[in-house]
Short mmCIF file of C-alpha atoms in Angstrom, two decimals:
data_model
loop_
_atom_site.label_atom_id
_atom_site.label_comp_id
_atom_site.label_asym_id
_atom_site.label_seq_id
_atom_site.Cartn_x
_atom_site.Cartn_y
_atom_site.Cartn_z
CA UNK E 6 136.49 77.24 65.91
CA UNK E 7 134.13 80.28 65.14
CA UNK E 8 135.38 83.18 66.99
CA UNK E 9 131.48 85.38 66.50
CA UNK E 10 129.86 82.34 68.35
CA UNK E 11 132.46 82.41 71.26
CA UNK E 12 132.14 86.18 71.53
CA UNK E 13 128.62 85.75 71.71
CA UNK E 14 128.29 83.32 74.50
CA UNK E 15 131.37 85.04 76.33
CA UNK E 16 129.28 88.25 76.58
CA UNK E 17 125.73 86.45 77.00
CA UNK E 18 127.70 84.88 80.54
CA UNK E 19 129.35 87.95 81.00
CA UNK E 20 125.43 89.52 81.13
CA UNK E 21 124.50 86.94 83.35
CA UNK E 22 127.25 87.37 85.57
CA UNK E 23 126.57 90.65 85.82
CA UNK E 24 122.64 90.33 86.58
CA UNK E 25 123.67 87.86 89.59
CA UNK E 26 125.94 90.86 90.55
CA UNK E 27 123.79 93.89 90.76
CA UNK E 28 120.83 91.95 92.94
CA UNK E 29 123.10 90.52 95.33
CA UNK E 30 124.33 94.26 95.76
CA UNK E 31 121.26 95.96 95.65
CA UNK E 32 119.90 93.84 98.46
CA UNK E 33 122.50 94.08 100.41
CA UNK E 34 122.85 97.97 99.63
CA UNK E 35 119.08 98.00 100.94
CA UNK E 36 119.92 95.95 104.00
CA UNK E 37 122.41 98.56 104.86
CA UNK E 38 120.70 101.39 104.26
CA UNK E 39 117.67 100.40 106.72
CA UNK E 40 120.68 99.94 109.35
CA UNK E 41 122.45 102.76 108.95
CA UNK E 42 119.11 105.08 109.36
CA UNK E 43 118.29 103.51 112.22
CA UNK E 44 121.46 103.24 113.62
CA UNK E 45 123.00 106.08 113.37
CA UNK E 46 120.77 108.60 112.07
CA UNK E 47 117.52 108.11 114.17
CA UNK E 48 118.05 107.06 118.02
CA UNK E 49 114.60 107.68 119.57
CA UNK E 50 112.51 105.26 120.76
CA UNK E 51 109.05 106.72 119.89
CA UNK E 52 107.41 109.25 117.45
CA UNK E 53 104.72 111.80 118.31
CA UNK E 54 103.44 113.08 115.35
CA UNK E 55 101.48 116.11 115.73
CA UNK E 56 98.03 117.07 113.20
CA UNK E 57 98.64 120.60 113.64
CA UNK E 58 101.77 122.36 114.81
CA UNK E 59 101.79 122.67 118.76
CA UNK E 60 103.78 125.14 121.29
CA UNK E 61 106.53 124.02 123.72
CA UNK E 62 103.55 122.98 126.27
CA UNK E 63 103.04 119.70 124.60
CA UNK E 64 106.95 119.04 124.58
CA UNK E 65 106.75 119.18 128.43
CA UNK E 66 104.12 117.64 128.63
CA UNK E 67 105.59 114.63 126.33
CA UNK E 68 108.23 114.66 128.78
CA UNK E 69 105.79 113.45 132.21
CA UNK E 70 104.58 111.03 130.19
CA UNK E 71 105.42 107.64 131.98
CA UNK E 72 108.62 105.55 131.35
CA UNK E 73 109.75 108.42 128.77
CA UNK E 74 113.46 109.77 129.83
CA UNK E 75 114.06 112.60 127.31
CA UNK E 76 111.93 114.08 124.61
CA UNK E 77 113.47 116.72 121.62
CA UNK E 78 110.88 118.78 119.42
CA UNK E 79 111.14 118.78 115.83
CA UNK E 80 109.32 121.01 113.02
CA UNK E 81 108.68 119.62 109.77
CA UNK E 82 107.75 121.85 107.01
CA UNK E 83 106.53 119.99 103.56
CA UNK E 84 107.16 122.64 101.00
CA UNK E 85 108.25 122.78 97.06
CA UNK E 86 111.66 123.74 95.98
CA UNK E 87 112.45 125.62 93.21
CA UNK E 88 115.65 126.71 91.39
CA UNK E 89 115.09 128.42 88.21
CA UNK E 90 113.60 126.07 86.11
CA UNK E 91 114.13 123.02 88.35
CA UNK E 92 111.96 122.38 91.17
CA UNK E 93 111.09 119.56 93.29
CA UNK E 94 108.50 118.94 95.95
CA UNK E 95 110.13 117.75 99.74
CA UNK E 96 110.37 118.64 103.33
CA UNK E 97 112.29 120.98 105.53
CA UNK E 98 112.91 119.08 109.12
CA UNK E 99 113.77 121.42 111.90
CA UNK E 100 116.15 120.34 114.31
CA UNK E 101 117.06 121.78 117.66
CA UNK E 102 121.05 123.01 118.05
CA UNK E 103 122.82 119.70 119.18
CA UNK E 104 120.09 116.86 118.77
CA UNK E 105 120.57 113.57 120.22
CA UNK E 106 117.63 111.25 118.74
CA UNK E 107 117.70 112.44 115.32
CA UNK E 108 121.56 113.15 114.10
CA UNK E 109 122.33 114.14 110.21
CA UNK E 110 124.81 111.90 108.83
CA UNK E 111 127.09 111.74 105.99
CA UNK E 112 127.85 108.36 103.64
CA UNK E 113 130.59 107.74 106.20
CA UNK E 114 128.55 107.78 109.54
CA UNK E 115 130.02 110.69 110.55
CA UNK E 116 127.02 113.29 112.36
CA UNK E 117 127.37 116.37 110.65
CA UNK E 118 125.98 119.68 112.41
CA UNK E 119 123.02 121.63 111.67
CA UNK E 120 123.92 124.90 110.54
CA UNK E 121 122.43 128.20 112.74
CA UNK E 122 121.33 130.09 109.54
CA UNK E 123 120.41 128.54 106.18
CA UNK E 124 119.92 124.58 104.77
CA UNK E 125 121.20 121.24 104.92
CA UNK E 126 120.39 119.91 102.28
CA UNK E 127 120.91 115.81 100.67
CA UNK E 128 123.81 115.62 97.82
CA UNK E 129 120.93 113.49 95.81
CA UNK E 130 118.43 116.79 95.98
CA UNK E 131 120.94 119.22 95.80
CA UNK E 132 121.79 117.57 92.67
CA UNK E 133 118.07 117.49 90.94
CA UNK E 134 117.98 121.34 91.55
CA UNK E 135 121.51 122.03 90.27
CA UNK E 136 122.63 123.46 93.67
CA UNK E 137 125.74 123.89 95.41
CA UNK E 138 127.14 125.14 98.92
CA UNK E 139 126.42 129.29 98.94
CA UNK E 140 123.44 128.89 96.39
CA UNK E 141 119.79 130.31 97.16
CA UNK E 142 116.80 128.04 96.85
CA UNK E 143 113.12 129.28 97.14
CA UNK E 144 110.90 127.03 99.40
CA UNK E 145 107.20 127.91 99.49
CA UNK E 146 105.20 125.65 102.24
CA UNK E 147 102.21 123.72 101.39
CA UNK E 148 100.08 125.48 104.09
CA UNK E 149 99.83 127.94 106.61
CA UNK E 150 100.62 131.24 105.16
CA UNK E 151 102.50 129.94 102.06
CA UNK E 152 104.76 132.66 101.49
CA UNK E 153 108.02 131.90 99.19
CA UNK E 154 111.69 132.04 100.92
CA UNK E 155 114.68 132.31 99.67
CA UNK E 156 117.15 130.89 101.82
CA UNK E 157 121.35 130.00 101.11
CA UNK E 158 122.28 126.11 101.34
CA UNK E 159 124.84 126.59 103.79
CA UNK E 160 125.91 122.83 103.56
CA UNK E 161 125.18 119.32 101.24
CA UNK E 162 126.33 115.74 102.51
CA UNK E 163 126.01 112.56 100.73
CA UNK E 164 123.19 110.38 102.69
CA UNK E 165 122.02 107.11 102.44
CA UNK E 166 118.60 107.75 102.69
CA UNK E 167 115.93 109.81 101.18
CA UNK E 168 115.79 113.70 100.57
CA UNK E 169 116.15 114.88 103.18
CA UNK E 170 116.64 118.68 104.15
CA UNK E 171 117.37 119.77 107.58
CA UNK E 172 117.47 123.84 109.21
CA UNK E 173 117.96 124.71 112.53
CA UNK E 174 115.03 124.20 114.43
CA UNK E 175 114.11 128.21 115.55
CA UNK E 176 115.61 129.46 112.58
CA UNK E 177 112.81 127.49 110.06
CA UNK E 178 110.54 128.72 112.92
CA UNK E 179 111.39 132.41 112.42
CA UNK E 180 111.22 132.06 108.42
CA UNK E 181 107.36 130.30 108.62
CA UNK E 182 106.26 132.83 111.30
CA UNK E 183 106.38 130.78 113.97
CA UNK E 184 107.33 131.04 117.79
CA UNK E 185 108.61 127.53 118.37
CA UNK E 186 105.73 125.41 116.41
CA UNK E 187 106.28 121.73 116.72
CA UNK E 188 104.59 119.33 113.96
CA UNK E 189 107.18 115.90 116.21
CA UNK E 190 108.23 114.77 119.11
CA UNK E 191 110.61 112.41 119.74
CA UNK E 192 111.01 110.36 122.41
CA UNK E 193 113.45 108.26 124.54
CA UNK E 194 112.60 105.43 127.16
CA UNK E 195 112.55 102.31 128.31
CA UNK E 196 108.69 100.77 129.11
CA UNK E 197 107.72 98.21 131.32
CA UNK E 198 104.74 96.61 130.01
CA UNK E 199 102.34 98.62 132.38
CA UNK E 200 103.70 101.92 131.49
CA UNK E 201 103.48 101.21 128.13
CA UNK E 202 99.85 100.26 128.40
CA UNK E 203 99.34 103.84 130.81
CA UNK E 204 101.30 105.73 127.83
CA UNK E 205 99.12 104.46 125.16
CA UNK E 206 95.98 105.43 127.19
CA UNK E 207 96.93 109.05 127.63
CA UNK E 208 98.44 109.48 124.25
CA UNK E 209 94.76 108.78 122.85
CA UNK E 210 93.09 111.24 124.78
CA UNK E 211 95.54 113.77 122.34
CA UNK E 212 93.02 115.95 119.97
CA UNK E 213 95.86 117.01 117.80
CA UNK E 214 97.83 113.41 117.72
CA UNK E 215 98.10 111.99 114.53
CA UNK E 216 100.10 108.98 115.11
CA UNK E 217 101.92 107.33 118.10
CA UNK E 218 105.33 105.42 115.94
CA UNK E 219 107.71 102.83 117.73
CA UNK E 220 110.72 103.29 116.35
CA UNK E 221 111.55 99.35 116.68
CA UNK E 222 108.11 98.24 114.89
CA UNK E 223 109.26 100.60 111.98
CA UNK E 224 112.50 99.00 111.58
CA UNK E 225 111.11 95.54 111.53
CA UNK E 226 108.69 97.14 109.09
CA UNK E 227 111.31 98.32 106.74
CA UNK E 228 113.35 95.09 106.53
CA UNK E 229 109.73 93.45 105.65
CA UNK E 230 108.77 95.81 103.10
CA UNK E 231 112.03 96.30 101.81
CA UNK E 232 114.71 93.36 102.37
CA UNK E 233 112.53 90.56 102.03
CA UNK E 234 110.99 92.06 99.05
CA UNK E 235 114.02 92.86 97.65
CA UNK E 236 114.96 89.33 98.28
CA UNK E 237 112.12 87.80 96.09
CA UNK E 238 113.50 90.23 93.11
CA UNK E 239 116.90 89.04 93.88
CA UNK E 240 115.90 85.12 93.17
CA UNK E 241 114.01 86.14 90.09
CA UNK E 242 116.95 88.28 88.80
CA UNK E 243 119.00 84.98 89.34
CA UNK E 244 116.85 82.71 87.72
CA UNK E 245 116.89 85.20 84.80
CA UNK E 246 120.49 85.27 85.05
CA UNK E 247 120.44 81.29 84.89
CA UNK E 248 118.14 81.30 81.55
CA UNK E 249 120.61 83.49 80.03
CA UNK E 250 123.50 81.23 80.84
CA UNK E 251 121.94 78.13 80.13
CA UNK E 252 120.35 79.95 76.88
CA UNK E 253 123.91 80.60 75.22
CA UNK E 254 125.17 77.71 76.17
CA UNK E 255 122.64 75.45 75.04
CA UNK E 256 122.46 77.31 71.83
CA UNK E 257 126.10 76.92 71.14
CA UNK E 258 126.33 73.45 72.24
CA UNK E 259 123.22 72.58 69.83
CA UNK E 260 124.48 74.62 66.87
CA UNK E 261 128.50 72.47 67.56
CA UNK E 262 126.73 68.93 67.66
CA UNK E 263 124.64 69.87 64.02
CA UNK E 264 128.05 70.85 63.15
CA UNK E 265 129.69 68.09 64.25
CA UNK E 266 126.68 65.55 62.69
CA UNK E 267 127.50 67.52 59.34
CA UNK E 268 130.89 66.69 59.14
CA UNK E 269 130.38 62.97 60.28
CA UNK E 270 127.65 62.92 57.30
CA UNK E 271 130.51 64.22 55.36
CA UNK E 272 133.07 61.50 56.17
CA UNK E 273 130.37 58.53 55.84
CA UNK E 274 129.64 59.87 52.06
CA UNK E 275 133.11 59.93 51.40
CA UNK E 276 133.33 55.87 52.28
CA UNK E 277 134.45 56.66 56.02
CA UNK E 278 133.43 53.92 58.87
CA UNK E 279 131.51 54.79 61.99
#
């Protein structure tokens, strides 16, 4: 009967709708993203981050550690980006030739390989410094002898996850002047209960540790911090959702029945029966 009104509460459900929409895809859009980067991008067991950059000694020496089956250096480099006028601040992780517990992947899962010379750089980043494949970007580190670098982007993916940028492990050695500096090491093994108890003893007695990560207690700490959270937004988005439906329908409902009492008013003037 009045075509505005319907419009109205068509569109007011159609917003609701469409609230109930995004959370349920946003958390499970989070939920997948903590899988896939621990799935298919990361594949250690445990992290070794070092305080200051180390030499290949403490790689071998990760290796004897007890329980511990294979161990891969890594080099990361925080630094700031610039392009022109855009710039961004992030992190250059070096990665040996053909790594096996940390693996690059694209949207689709598929491992993509780290280029010899020049970066790897995230779609997402790429983007906020108006790059593309064969373009130069100027890093400058945030310590150590903080000289600028330009360097080509050699290839972009679309990831999941983060920023990331990744360079070939002695290559982002050579361009920080460097003879194989490692700042991680990752780690591969299965623990018994006692070895992990021995492991945890020695690791301590480190001067240049800065942390000691299990890989499994992150994950459990990502789908804590960000599932369940993401969960409580999702119930509050719905209840939001549920105002707005009941909202225009109540109000169009309320406005038909004074309507309706109008016209009944009418009829009873006019000499009408109930």
């Amino acid at each position: 009967r009045n075509k505005g009104r319907t419009m109205i509460g068509l569109l007011c459900a159609a917003m609701g709708a469409a609230l109930v929409f995004m959370a349920l895809a946003m958390a499970n859009s989070i939920s997948y993203m903590v899988f896939f980067q621990f799935n298919n991008v990361i594949h250690s067991d445990y992290t070794l981050n070092i305080r200051d950059e180390v030499d290949y000694g403490a790689l071998y020496e990760a290796k004897r550690l007890p329980g511990i089956t294979y161990a891969e250096p890594a080099l990361l480099v925080p630094c700031n980006f610039k392009n022109g006028p855009y710039h961004k601040k992030g992190a250059i992780t070096g990665l040996i030739k053909k790594p096996k517990l940390v693996t690059p992947c694209n949207i689709k899962g598929q491992q993509i390989k780290i280029p010899s010379t020049g970066l790897l750089m995230t779609k997402r980043l790429a983007k906020l410094l108006h790059l593309d494949i064969g373009d130069t970007v100027d890093f400058t580190p945030v310590k150590g002898l903080r000289q600028t670098h330009k360097v080509p982007i050699s290839n972009i993916i679309n990831s999941t996850f983060g920023l990331s940028v990744f360079a070939n492990f002695k290559y982002l050695n050579h361009l920080i002047s460097e003879e194989s500096a490692i700042s991680k090491i990752q780690l591969r093994g299965k623990l018994t209960p006692q070895q992990n108890k021995t492991l945890l003893s020695r690791i301590k007695k480190y001067p240049k540790l800065a942390s000691f990560t299990e890989i499994k207690t992150d994950e459990k700490l990502m789908q804590t911090t960000f599932v369940k959270n993401m969960n409580t937004m999702v119930y509050m988005m719905i209840i939001f959702a549920a105002i707005i439906f009941l909202g225009s329908i109540l109000n169009s409902s309320l406005i038909s029945i004074s309507e309706r009492q109008m016209e009944i008013a009418t009829f009873r003037v006019l000499g009408y029966s109930p």
